[in-house]
Amino acid sequence: GALVYQYPRRTICKSGTSMRMECQAVGFQATSVAWYRQSPQKTFELIALSTVNSAIKYEQNFTQEKFPISHPNLSFSSMTVLNAYLEDRGLYLCGARTGGAETLYFGSGTRLTVL
Amino acid sequence: GEQVEQRPPHLSVREGDSAVIICTYTDPNSYYFFWYKQEPGAGLQLLMKVFSSTEINEGQGFTVLLNKKDKQLSLNLTAAHPGDSAVYFCAVSGGGNYKYVFGAGTRLKVIA
């Protein structure tokens, strides 16, 4: 079946530093990857949608300068949180889908704590 | 843009009782609907995906109803058990843009 793995599961970084998280699709081709953030006590906000061989589309309030994303092939994507601060803490999920399918399969997320 | 309201935010039921969670969306062109379950410390587990052409969808221990006229999507857990305790999220997609809009979540507690 379609599986999505995210690394690391949890991470702690100091305020002002950066951290990188990865997303691996297994069993299907991740044509598109959507990165979401769930801030404490909130729902999921879309950060950006990445499609292989296309430009990455960032949502309002999220920028490439802050959340650079790499999607080099059909099984892997990574996102970096640059200059992380308290408001960046939360659970970061990647959801991947294949071709024209509508369903996103989500990983277990990377939980970011900023000290 | 699409807005999704989910209620109730918290729900506590006894084991064996039913639990109903409702999402109301605004975009009449929404075409794909999803229910996800999030257990403590975990990501999202897909419970069911629903297409706009199907009004009644049955899963294992639950039913999902889509009322397009009222733009409502509901999750009905029948005979809830403690393992159902989790946060449930609905998500709505208009298709084409592949953007999911999530509800705020419902924290369900099933008391044994």
PDB file of C-alpha atoms in Angstrom, chain B residues 12-104:
ATOM      1  CA  SER B  12     -17.460  12.765  25.387  1.00  0.00           C
ATOM      2  CA  VAL B  13     -19.566   9.616  25.090  1.00  0.00           C
ATOM      3  CA  ARG B  14     -19.879   6.334  26.938  1.00  0.00           C
ATOM      4  CA  GLU B  15     -18.693   3.097  25.433  1.00  0.00           C
ATOM      5  CA  GLY B  16     -21.386   1.673  23.169  1.00  0.00           C
ATOM      6  CA  ASP B  17     -22.999   5.025  22.481  1.00  0.00           C
ATOM      7  CA  SER B  18     -22.903   6.774  19.134  1.00  0.00           C
ATOM      8  CA  ALA B  19     -20.936   9.935  18.382  1.00  0.00           C
ATOM      9  CA  VAL B  20     -21.669  12.416  15.611  1.00  0.00           C
ATOM     10  CA  ILE B  21     -19.271  15.011  14.237  1.00  0.00           C
ATOM     11  CA  ILE B  22     -20.412  17.518  11.628  1.00  0.00           C
ATOM     12  CA  CYS B  23     -18.532  19.689   9.167  1.00  0.00           C
ATOM     13  CA  THR B  24     -20.119  22.484   7.209  1.00  0.00           C
ATOM     14  CA  TYR B  25     -18.342  23.828   4.150  1.00  0.00           C
ATOM     15  CA  THR B  26     -18.960  26.891   2.016  1.00  0.00           C
ATOM     16  CA  ASP B  27     -17.824  26.138  -1.534  1.00  0.00           C
ATOM     17  CA  PRO B  28     -20.608  24.412  -3.497  1.00  0.00           C
ATOM     18  CA  ASN B  29     -17.995  23.227  -5.992  1.00  0.00           C
ATOM     19  CA  SER B  30     -16.221  21.122  -3.386  1.00  0.00           C
ATOM     20  CA  TYR B  31     -15.892  17.639  -4.716  1.00  0.00           C
ATOM     21  CA  TYR B  32     -13.752  15.537  -2.415  1.00  0.00           C
ATOM     22  CA  PHE B  33     -14.264  15.039   1.294  1.00  0.00           C
ATOM     23  CA  PHE B  34     -12.130  13.228   3.842  1.00  0.00           C
ATOM     24  CA  TRP B  35     -12.232  12.170   7.465  1.00  0.00           C
ATOM     25  CA  TYR B  36      -8.956  11.710   9.345  1.00  0.00           C
ATOM     26  CA  LYS B  37      -8.197  10.427  12.809  1.00  0.00           C
ATOM     27  CA  GLN B  38      -5.268  11.741  14.834  1.00  0.00           C
ATOM     28  CA  GLU B  39      -4.204   9.784  17.873  1.00  0.00           C
ATOM     29  CA  PRO B  40      -2.012  11.394  20.551  1.00  0.00           C
ATOM     30  CA  GLY B  41       1.436  12.267  19.226  1.00  0.00           C
ATOM     31  CA  ALA B  42       0.684  10.809  15.820  1.00  0.00           C
ATOM     32  CA  GLY B  43      -0.053  12.059  12.309  1.00  0.00           C
ATOM     33  CA  LEU B  44      -3.249  11.679  10.327  1.00  0.00           C
ATOM     34  CA  GLN B  45      -4.874   8.336   9.605  1.00  0.00           C
ATOM     35  CA  LEU B  46      -7.292   8.347   6.693  1.00  0.00           C
ATOM     36  CA  LEU B  47     -10.664   6.964   7.758  1.00  0.00           C
ATOM     37  CA  MET B  48     -12.641   7.555   4.609  1.00  0.00           C
ATOM     38  CA  LYS B  49     -12.660   9.544   1.432  1.00  0.00           C
ATOM     39  CA  VAL B  50     -15.950  10.579  -0.074  1.00  0.00           C
ATOM     40  CA  PHE B  51     -16.709  11.886  -3.524  1.00  0.00           C
ATOM     41  CA  SER B  52     -19.526  14.315  -4.103  1.00  0.00           C
ATOM     42  CA  SER B  53     -21.550  11.742  -6.004  1.00  0.00           C
ATOM     43  CA  THR B  54     -21.911   9.456  -2.974  1.00  0.00           C
ATOM     44  CA  GLU B  55     -24.145  10.492  -0.127  1.00  0.00           C
ATOM     45  CA  ILE B  56     -23.873   7.540   2.191  1.00  0.00           C
ATOM     46  CA  ASN B  57     -20.586   5.821   2.902  1.00  0.00           C
ATOM     47  CA  GLU B  58     -20.093   3.024   5.389  1.00  0.00           C
ATOM     48  CA  GLY B  59     -16.857   2.091   7.044  1.00  0.00           C
ATOM     49  CA  GLN B  60     -15.998  -0.282   9.829  1.00  0.00           C
ATOM     50  CA  GLY B  61     -17.959   0.988  12.800  1.00  0.00           C
ATOM     51  CA  PHE B  62     -18.892   4.309  11.270  1.00  0.00           C
ATOM     52  CA  THR B  63     -20.984   5.991   8.594  1.00  0.00           C
ATOM     53  CA  VAL B  64     -20.200   9.131   6.643  1.00  0.00           C
ATOM     54  CA  LEU B  65     -23.055  11.162   5.245  1.00  0.00           C
ATOM     55  CA  LEU B  66     -22.747  13.913   2.663  1.00  0.00           C
ATOM     56  CA  ASN B  67     -25.581  16.410   2.381  1.00  0.00           C
ATOM     57  CA  LYS B  68     -24.751  18.557  -0.620  1.00  0.00           C
ATOM     58  CA  LYS B  69     -27.868  20.662  -0.314  1.00  0.00           C
ATOM     59  CA  ASP B  70     -26.866  21.864   3.144  1.00  0.00           C
ATOM     60  CA  LYS B  71     -23.129  21.517   2.412  1.00  0.00           C
ATOM     61  CA  GLN B  72     -22.625  19.249   5.392  1.00  0.00           C
ATOM     62  CA  LEU B  73     -20.446  16.242   5.959  1.00  0.00           C
ATOM     63  CA  SER B  74     -20.968  14.091   9.026  1.00  0.00           C
ATOM     64  CA  LEU B  75     -19.126  11.251  10.701  1.00  0.00           C
ATOM     65  CA  ASN B  76     -21.285   8.949  12.791  1.00  0.00           C
ATOM     66  CA  LEU B  77     -19.449   6.498  15.006  1.00  0.00           C
ATOM     67  CA  THR B  78     -21.761   3.692  15.980  1.00  0.00           C
ATOM     68  CA  ALA B  79     -21.130   1.860  19.243  1.00  0.00           C
ATOM     69  CA  ALA B  80     -18.019   3.840  20.132  1.00  0.00           C
ATOM     70  CA  HIS B  81     -15.265   2.104  22.084  1.00  0.00           C
ATOM     71  CA  PRO B  82     -12.260   3.530  23.980  1.00  0.00           C
ATOM     72  CA  GLY B  83      -9.985   2.910  21.002  1.00  0.00           C
ATOM     73  CA  ASP B  84     -11.967   5.520  19.108  1.00  0.00           C
ATOM     74  CA  SER B  85     -10.723   8.235  21.465  1.00  0.00           C
ATOM     75  CA  ALA B  86      -8.755  10.650  19.310  1.00  0.00           C
ATOM     76  CA  VAL B  87      -9.037  13.943  17.459  1.00  0.00           C
ATOM     77  CA  TYR B  88     -11.025  13.742  14.242  1.00  0.00           C
ATOM     78  CA  PHE B  89     -10.583  16.126  11.335  1.00  0.00           C
ATOM     79  CA  CYS B  90     -12.637  16.612   8.216  1.00  0.00           C
ATOM     80  CA  ALA B  91     -10.978  17.934   5.068  1.00  0.00           C
ATOM     81  CA  VAL B  92     -12.568  19.349   1.945  1.00  0.00           C
ATOM     82  CA  SER B  93     -11.027  19.699  -1.494  1.00  0.00           C
ATOM     83  CA  GLY B  94     -12.350  21.438  -4.570  1.00  0.00           C
ATOM     84  CA  GLY B  95     -10.443  19.179  -6.892  1.00  0.00           C
ATOM     85  CA  GLY B  96      -7.986  20.417  -9.450  1.00  0.00           C
ATOM     86  CA  ASN B  97      -6.021  22.548  -7.037  1.00  0.00           C
ATOM     87  CA  TYR B  98      -5.521  19.581  -4.687  1.00  0.00           C
ATOM     88  CA  LYS B  99      -5.702  21.891  -1.715  1.00  0.00           C
ATOM     89  CA  TYR B 100      -7.277  20.462   1.409  1.00  0.00           C
ATOM     90  CA  VAL B 101      -9.046  22.768   3.842  1.00  0.00           C
ATOM     91  CA  PHE B 102      -9.266  21.177   7.262  1.00  0.00           C
ATOM     92  CA  GLY B 103     -11.854  21.629   9.965  1.00  0.00           C
ATOM     93  CA  ALA B 104     -10.671  22.668  13.417  1.00  0.00           C
TER      94      ALA B 104
END
